[in-house]
XYZ file of C-alpha atoms in Angstrom:
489
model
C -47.297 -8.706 1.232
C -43.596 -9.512 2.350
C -42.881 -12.342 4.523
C -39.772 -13.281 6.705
C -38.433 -16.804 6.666
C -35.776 -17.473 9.158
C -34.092 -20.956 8.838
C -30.506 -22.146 9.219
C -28.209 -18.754 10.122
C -30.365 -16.584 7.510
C -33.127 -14.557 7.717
C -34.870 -14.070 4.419
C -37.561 -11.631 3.081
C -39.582 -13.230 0.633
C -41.365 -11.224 -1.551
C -43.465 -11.851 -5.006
C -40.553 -11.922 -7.268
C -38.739 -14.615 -4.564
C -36.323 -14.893 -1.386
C -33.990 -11.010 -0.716
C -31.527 -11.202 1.971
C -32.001 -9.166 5.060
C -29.224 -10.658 8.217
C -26.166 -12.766 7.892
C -25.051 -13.755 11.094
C -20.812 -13.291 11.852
C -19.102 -15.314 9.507
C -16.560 -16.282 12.110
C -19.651 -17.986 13.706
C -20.828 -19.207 10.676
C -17.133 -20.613 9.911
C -16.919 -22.806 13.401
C -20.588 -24.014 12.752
C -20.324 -25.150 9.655
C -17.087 -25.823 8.503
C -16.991 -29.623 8.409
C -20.749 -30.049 7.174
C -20.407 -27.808 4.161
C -17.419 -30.202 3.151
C -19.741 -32.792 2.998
C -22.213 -30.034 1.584
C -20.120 -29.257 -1.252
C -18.942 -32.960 -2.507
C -22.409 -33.929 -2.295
C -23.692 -31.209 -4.875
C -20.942 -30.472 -6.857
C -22.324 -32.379 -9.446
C -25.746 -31.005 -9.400
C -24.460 -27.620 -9.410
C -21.777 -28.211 -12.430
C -25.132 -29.445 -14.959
C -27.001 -26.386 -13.395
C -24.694 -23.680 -13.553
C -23.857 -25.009 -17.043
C -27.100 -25.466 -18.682
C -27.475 -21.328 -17.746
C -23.840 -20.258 -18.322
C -23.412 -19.092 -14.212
C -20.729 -19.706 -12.054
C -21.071 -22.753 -10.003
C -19.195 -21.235 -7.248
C -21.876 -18.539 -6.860
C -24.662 -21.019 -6.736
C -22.991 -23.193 -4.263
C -21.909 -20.793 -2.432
C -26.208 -19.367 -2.338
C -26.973 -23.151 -1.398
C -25.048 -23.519 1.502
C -25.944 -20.037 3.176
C -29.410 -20.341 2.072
C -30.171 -23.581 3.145
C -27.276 -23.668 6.577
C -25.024 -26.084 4.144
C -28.556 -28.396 3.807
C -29.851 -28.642 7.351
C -32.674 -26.145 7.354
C -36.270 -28.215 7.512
C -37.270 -26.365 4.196
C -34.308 -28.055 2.501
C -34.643 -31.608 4.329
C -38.402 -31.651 3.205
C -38.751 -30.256 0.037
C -35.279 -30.159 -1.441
C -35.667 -26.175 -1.327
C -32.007 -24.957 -1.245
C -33.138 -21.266 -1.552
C -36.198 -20.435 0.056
C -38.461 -20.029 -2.990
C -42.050 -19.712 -2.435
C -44.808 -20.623 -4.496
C -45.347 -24.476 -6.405
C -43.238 -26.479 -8.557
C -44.941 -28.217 -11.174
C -47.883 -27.820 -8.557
C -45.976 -29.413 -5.869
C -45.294 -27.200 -2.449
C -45.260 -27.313 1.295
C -46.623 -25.666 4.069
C -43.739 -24.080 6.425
C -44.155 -21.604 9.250
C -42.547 -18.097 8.846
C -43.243 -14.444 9.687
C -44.517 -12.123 7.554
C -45.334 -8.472 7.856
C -49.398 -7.392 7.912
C -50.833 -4.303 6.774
C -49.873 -1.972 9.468
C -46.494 -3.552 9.216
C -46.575 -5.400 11.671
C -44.493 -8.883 12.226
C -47.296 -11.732 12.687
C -46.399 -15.690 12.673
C -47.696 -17.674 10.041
C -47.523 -20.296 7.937
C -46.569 -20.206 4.031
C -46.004 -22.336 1.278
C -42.699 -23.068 -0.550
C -41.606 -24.616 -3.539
C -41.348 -28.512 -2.822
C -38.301 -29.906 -5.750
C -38.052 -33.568 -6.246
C -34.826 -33.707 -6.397
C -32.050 -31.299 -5.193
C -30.832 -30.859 -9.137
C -34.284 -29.383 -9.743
C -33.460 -27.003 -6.808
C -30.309 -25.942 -8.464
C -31.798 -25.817 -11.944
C -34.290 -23.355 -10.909
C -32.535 -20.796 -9.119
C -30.025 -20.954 -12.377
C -33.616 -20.392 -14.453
C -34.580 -17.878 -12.106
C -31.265 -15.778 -12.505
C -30.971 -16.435 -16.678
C -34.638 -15.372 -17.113
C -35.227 -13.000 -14.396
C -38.155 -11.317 -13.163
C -41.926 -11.168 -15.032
C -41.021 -7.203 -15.820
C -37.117 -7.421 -16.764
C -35.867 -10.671 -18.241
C -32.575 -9.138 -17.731
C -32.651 -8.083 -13.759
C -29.587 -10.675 -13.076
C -27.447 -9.864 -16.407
C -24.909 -9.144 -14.019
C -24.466 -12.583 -12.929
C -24.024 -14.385 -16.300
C -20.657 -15.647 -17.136
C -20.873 -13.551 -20.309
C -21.403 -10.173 -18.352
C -19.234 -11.022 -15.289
C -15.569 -10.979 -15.504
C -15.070 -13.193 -12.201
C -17.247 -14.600 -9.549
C -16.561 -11.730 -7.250
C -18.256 -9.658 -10.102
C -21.158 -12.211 -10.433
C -21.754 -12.455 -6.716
C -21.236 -8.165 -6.491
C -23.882 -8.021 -8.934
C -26.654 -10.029 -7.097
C -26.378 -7.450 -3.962
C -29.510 -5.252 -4.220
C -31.231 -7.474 -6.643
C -30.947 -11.094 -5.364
C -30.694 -9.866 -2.099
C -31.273 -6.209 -0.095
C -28.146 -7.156 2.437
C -25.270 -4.724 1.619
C -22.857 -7.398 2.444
C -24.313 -10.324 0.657
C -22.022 -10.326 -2.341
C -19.167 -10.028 0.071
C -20.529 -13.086 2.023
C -20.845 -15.406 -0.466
C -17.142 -14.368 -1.757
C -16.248 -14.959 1.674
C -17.980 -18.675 1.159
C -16.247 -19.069 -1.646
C -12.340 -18.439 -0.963
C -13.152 -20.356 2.560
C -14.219 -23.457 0.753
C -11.985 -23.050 -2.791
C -14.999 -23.056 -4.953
C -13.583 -21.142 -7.928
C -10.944 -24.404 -7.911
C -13.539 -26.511 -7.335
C -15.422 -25.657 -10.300
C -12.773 -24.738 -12.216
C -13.139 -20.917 -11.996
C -11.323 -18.014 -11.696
C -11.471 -14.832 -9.090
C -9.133 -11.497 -8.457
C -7.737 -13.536 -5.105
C -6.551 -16.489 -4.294
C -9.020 -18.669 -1.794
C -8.372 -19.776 1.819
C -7.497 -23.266 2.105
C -10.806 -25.359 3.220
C -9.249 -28.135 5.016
C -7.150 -25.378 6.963
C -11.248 -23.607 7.526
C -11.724 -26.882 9.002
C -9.242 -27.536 11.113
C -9.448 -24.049 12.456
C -13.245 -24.676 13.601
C -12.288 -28.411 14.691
C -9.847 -26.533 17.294
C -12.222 -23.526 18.640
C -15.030 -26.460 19.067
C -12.614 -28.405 21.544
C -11.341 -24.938 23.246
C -12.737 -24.139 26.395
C -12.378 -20.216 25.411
C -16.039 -19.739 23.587
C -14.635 -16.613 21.940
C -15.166 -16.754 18.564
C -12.131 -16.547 16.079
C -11.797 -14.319 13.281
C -11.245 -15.779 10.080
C -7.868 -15.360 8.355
C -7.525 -12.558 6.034
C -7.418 -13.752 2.519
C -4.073 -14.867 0.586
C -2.791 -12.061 -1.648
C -2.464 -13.181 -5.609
C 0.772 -13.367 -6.593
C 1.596 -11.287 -10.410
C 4.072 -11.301 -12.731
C 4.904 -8.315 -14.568
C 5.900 -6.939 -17.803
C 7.136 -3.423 -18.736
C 6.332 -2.049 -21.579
C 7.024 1.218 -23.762
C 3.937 2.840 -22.528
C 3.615 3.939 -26.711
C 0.731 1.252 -27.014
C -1.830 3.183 -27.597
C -5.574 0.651 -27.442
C -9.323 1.966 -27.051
C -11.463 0.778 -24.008
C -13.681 -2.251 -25.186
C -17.759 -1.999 -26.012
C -18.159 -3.817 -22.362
C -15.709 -1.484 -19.979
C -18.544 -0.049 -17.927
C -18.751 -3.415 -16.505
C -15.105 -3.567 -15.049
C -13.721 -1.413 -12.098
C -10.759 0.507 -12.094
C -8.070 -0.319 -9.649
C -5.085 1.772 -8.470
C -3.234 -2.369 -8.077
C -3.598 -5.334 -9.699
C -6.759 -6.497 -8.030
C -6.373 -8.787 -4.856
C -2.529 -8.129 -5.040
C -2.564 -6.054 -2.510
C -4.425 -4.706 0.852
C -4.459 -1.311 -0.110
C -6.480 -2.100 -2.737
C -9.120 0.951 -4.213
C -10.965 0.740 -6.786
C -12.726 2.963 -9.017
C -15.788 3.706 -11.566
C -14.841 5.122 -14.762
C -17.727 7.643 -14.068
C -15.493 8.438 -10.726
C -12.381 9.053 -13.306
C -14.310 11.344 -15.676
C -14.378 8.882 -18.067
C -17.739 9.029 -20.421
C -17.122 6.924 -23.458
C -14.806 4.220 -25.108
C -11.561 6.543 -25.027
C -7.808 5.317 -26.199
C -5.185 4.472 -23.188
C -1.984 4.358 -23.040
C -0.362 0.683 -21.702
C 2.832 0.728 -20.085
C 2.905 -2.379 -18.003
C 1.297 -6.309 -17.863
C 0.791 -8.413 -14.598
C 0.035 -11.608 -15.005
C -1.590 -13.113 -11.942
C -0.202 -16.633 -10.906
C -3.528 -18.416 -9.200
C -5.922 -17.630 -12.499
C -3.348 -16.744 -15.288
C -5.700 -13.372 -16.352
C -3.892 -10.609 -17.877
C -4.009 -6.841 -16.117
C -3.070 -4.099 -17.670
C -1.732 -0.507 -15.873
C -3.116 2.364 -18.008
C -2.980 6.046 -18.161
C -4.938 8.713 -19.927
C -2.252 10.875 -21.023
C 0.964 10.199 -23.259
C 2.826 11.852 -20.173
C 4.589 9.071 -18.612
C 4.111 10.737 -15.139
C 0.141 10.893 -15.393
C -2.048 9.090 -12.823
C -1.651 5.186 -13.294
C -4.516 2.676 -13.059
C -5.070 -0.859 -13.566
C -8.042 -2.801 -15.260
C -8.534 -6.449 -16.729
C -7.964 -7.273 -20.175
C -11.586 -7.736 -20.970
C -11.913 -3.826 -19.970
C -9.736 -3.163 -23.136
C -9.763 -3.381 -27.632
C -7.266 -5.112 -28.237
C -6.344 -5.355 -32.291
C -7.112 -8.186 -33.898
C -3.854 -9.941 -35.066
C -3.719 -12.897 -37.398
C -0.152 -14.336 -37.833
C 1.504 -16.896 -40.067
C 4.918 -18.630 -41.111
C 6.999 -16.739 -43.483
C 10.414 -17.112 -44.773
C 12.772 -15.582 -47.009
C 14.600 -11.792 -46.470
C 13.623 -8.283 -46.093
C 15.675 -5.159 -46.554
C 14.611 -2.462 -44.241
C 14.178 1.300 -44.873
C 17.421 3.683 -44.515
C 14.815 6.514 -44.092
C 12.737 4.896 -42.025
C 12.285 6.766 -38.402
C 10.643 3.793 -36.754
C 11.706 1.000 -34.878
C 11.807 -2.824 -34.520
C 9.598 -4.232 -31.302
C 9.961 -7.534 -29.217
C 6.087 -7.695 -29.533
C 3.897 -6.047 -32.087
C 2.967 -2.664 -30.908
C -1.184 -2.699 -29.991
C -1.255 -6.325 -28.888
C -2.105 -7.680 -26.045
C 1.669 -8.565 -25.444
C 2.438 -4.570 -25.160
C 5.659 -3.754 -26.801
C 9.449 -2.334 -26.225
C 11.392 -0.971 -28.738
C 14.442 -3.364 -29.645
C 16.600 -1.353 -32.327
C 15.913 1.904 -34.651
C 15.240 0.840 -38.048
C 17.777 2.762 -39.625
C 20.706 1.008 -37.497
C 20.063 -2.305 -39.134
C 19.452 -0.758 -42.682
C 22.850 0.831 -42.015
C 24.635 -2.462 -42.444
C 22.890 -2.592 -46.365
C 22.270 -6.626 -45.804
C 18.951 -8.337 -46.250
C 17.583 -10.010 -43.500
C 15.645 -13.349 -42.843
C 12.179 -13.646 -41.486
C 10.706 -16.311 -39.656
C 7.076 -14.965 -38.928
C 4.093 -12.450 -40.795
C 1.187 -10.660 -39.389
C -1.778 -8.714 -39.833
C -3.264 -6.559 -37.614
C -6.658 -4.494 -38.139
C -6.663 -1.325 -37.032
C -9.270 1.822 -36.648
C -6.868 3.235 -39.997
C -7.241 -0.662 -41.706
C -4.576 -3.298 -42.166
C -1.175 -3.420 -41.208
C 1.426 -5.341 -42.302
C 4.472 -6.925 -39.917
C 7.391 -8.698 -40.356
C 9.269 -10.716 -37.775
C 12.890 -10.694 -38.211
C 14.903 -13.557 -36.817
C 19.105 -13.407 -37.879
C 21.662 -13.562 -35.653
C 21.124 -11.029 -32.902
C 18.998 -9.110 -34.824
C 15.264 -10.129 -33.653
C 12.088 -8.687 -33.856
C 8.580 -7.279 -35.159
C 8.938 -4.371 -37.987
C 6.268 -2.876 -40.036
C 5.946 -3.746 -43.995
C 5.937 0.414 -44.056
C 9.595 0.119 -43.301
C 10.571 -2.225 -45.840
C 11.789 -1.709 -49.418
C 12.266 -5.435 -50.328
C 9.962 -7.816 -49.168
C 10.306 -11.703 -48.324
C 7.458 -12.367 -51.204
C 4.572 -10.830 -53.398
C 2.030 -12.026 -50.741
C 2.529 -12.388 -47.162
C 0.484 -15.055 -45.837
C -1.519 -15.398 -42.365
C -3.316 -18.025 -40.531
C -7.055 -17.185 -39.999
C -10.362 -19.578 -39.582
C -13.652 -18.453 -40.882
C -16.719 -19.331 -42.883
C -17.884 -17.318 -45.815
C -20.095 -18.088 -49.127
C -19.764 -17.651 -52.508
C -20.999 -14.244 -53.522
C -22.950 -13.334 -56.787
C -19.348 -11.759 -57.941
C -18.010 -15.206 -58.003
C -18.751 -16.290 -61.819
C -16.675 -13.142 -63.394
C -13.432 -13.466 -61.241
C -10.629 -17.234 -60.919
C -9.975 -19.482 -58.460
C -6.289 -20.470 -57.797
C -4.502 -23.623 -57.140
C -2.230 -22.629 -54.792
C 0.283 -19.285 -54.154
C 4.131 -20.032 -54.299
C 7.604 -19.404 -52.097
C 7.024 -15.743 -53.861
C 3.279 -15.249 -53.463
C 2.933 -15.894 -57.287
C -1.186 -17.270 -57.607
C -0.931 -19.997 -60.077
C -3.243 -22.192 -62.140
C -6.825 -20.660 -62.221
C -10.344 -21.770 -62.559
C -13.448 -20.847 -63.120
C -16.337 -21.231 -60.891
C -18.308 -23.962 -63.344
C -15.022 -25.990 -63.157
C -14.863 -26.714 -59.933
C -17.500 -27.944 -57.365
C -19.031 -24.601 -56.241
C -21.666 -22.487 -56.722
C -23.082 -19.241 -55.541
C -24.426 -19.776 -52.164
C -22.222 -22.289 -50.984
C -20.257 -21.742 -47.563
C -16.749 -22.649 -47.270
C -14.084 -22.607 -44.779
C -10.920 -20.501 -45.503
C -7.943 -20.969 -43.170
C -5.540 -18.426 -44.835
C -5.546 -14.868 -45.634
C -3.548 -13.624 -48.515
C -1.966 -10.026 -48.732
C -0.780 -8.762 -51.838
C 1.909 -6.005 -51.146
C 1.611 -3.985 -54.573
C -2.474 -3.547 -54.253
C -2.435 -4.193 -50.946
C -5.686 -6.618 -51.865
C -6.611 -9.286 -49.687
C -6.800 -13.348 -50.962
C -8.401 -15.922 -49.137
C -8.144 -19.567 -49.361
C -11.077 -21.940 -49.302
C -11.522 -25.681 -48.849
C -14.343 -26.693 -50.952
C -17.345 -28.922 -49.337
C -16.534 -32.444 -49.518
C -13.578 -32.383 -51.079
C -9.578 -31.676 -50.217
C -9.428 -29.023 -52.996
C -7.962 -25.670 -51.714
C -8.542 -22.563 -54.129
C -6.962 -19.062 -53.209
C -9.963 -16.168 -54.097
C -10.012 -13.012 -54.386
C -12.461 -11.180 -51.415
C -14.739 -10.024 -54.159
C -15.302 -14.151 -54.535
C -16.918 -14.211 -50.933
C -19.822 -12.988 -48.911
């Protein structure tokens, strides 16, 4: 049987599965009511809500922001006798108490009554089990609020979105507890990050101080939202990057999101989009109140195809390990390609500095500063940053004749173990200016054996086999051995 709780500015339906919003009074109300008690609201909690929304990996802004409208910012009688900040029914740990409320009968008809709630004893235990509520979910689908984890929600806006309909049957209720959160900075407060920039909660304040001591009663609308401010970067538009496992999860926008007021966004289902295609990347904003990389996108290599703009967690970025190098290269007189201020794929994007053949032109070796590889869907490729004179820039080890060294040498932490291959191939001491590998050992020499885990922090790649090294740091001990990947599991 449903049942209707009305306390503070909410009405809630309570059901078996716990509390779905059905009314949310005007939020300009709700702003001049409010505005100085949920400052108090807010300071009071924060800490409760930081080890809550931790211990469950939510955002702490979306939980505050359900506190205070579920509870009127903690002055509903549910709240000030039981520490219930959301309306849950049922016991804790046996504990509850007896409120009245309104619940619907079997002709569906609204009758008073009385019900019991959850009774916490403290507010953290509150906090702790609404985050326990939305990690574990309901008794049929552990995973009915997936769409408010940190791990599955880009932003807050996307974890409070994805609680409309679930959480709560209000259309709006997402909205309103963005609304809650930009009027009271909660994404700064907690240290989190949203598509807009929040309203300024001392100017909220002041605002509702003013209409209290006006003799107009009319209500005042509150301010529209500051627009984030982005800083862009043009690119080629030849980066060519697939959509990432997770891009059903992020809307398509036709701006930067929050950048603008003609914002629109889009489903990839609304774009014809079916699967994890390639897109081409022609631009980067950067926006200036959470640092997040967007990225404008089209479908077509024609440069005057529909634009769009998604997140970088939308996108597949290659993986791109990079590393100190030094020496000289001689580029390719034959070569057709080009040298780039960024390597082309990355997240960077790239633009074209200089043709290949132009430098190779002036028959010179050139020094390099910087080495990289980057896995691609075709495997490994190799990149050389250039860094004479004027002449800067990425260039592929395809358009090289001469290399800087035998083995070109990047950065990369990971743990492996010794594989069963071990005992029939060397250890090496240590790989030279050239890449040369040097002194070698075998596996009963040093202290290792099959099975162990060790930590490599550099990748070695061998430009005539085009075979990759790794080096290792055997368990307690400073010894570093370069291996061949047939050494490791």
């Amino acid at each position: 049987m449903n049942k209707i709780i009305k306390h503070g500015l909410t009405a809630l339906l309570v059901t078996g599965m716990g509390v779905l919003f059905t009314a949310f009074s005007a939020q300009s109300t709700y702003q001049q009511a409010y505005a100085s008690t949920a400052s108090s609201f807010i300071s009071k909690y924060k800490s409760d809500v930081t080890k809550a929304s931790t211990k469950y990996n939510l955002y702490g802004s979306v939980m505050m922001a359900q506190a205070g409208l579920e509870s009127g910012w903690g002055q509903s009688q549910l709240t000030t006798e039981a520490n219930n900040f959301f309306g849950i029914k049922g016991a804790y740990n046996g504990a509850s108490v007896s409120m009245p409320t309104t619940e619907y009968n079997s002709n569906g008809q609204m009758i008073n009554t009385t019900a019991n709630f959850k009774k916490y004893p403290s507010a953290y235990a509150s906090f702790a089990d609404n985050g326990s509520t939305l990690r574990n979910g309901t008794s049929w689908n552990s995973k009915y609020y997936s769409g408010s984890w940190k791990e599955n929600a880009a932003t807050y806006e996307d974890a409070a979105n994805a609680l409309t309909g679930k959480y709560a049957t209000a259309p709006n209720y997402g909205q309103s507890l963005i609304t809650v959160i930009q009027t009271y900075n909660l994404d700064q407060v907690f240290g989190e990050t949203g598509s807009s920039t929040s309203s300024s909660a001392t100017s909220a304040s002041s605002s509702s101080a003013s209409s209290a001591t006006s003799s107009s009663a009319t209500a005042q609308a509150p301010a529209a939202p500051k627009l984030a401010k982005v800083k862009y970067y043009k690119a080629s538009g030849k980066d060519l990057v697939p959509l990432s496992s997770k891009y059903k999860k992020y809307y398509v926008y036709n701006h930067v999101k929050g950048s603008t007021t003609s914002q629109k966004r889009y489903t990839w289902s609304q774009l014809g989009v079916k699967s994890r295609v390639q897109v081409y990347l022609d631009m980067r904003g950067v926006k200036s109140n959470s640092l997040t990389n967007w990225y404008r996108l089209r479908f077509y290599s024609n440069s005057k195809a529909k634009k769009f703009w998604v997140s970088a967690p939308a996108l597949s970025f290659a993986t791109t390990y990079t590393g100190t190098a030094s020496g000289a290269l001689t580029p390719s007189k034959s070569s057709s390609g080009y040298i780039y201020n960024h390597i082309v794929g990355s997240s960077y994007l790239s633009k074209p500095v200089k043709k290949v053949k132009t430098i190779a032109a002036a028959n010179k070796g050139y020094n390099v500063n910087k080495t990289a590889l980057q896995k691609t869907s075709k495997g490994l490729v190799l990149w050389y940053r250039i860094a004479d004179g004027k002449t800067k820039g990425w260039i592929k080890g395809s358009d090289v004749v001469s290399y800087p060294g035998s083995v070109a040498v990047v950065n990369h932490k990971e743990t492996k173990s010794i594989s069963k291959n071990a005992s029939s191939t060397y250890l090496y001491d240590h790989a030279n200016a050239t890449g040369n590998l040097q002194k070698h050992y075998k596996l009963n020499q040093v202290d290792l054996q099959i099975g162990t885990k060790v930590s490599i922090d550099k990748i070695g790649y061998k430009i005539n086999d085009h075979s990759l090294w790794y080096r290792i740091s055997t368990p307690n001990s400073s010894s570093k051995y370069w291996v061949s990947g047939s050494f490791l599991s």
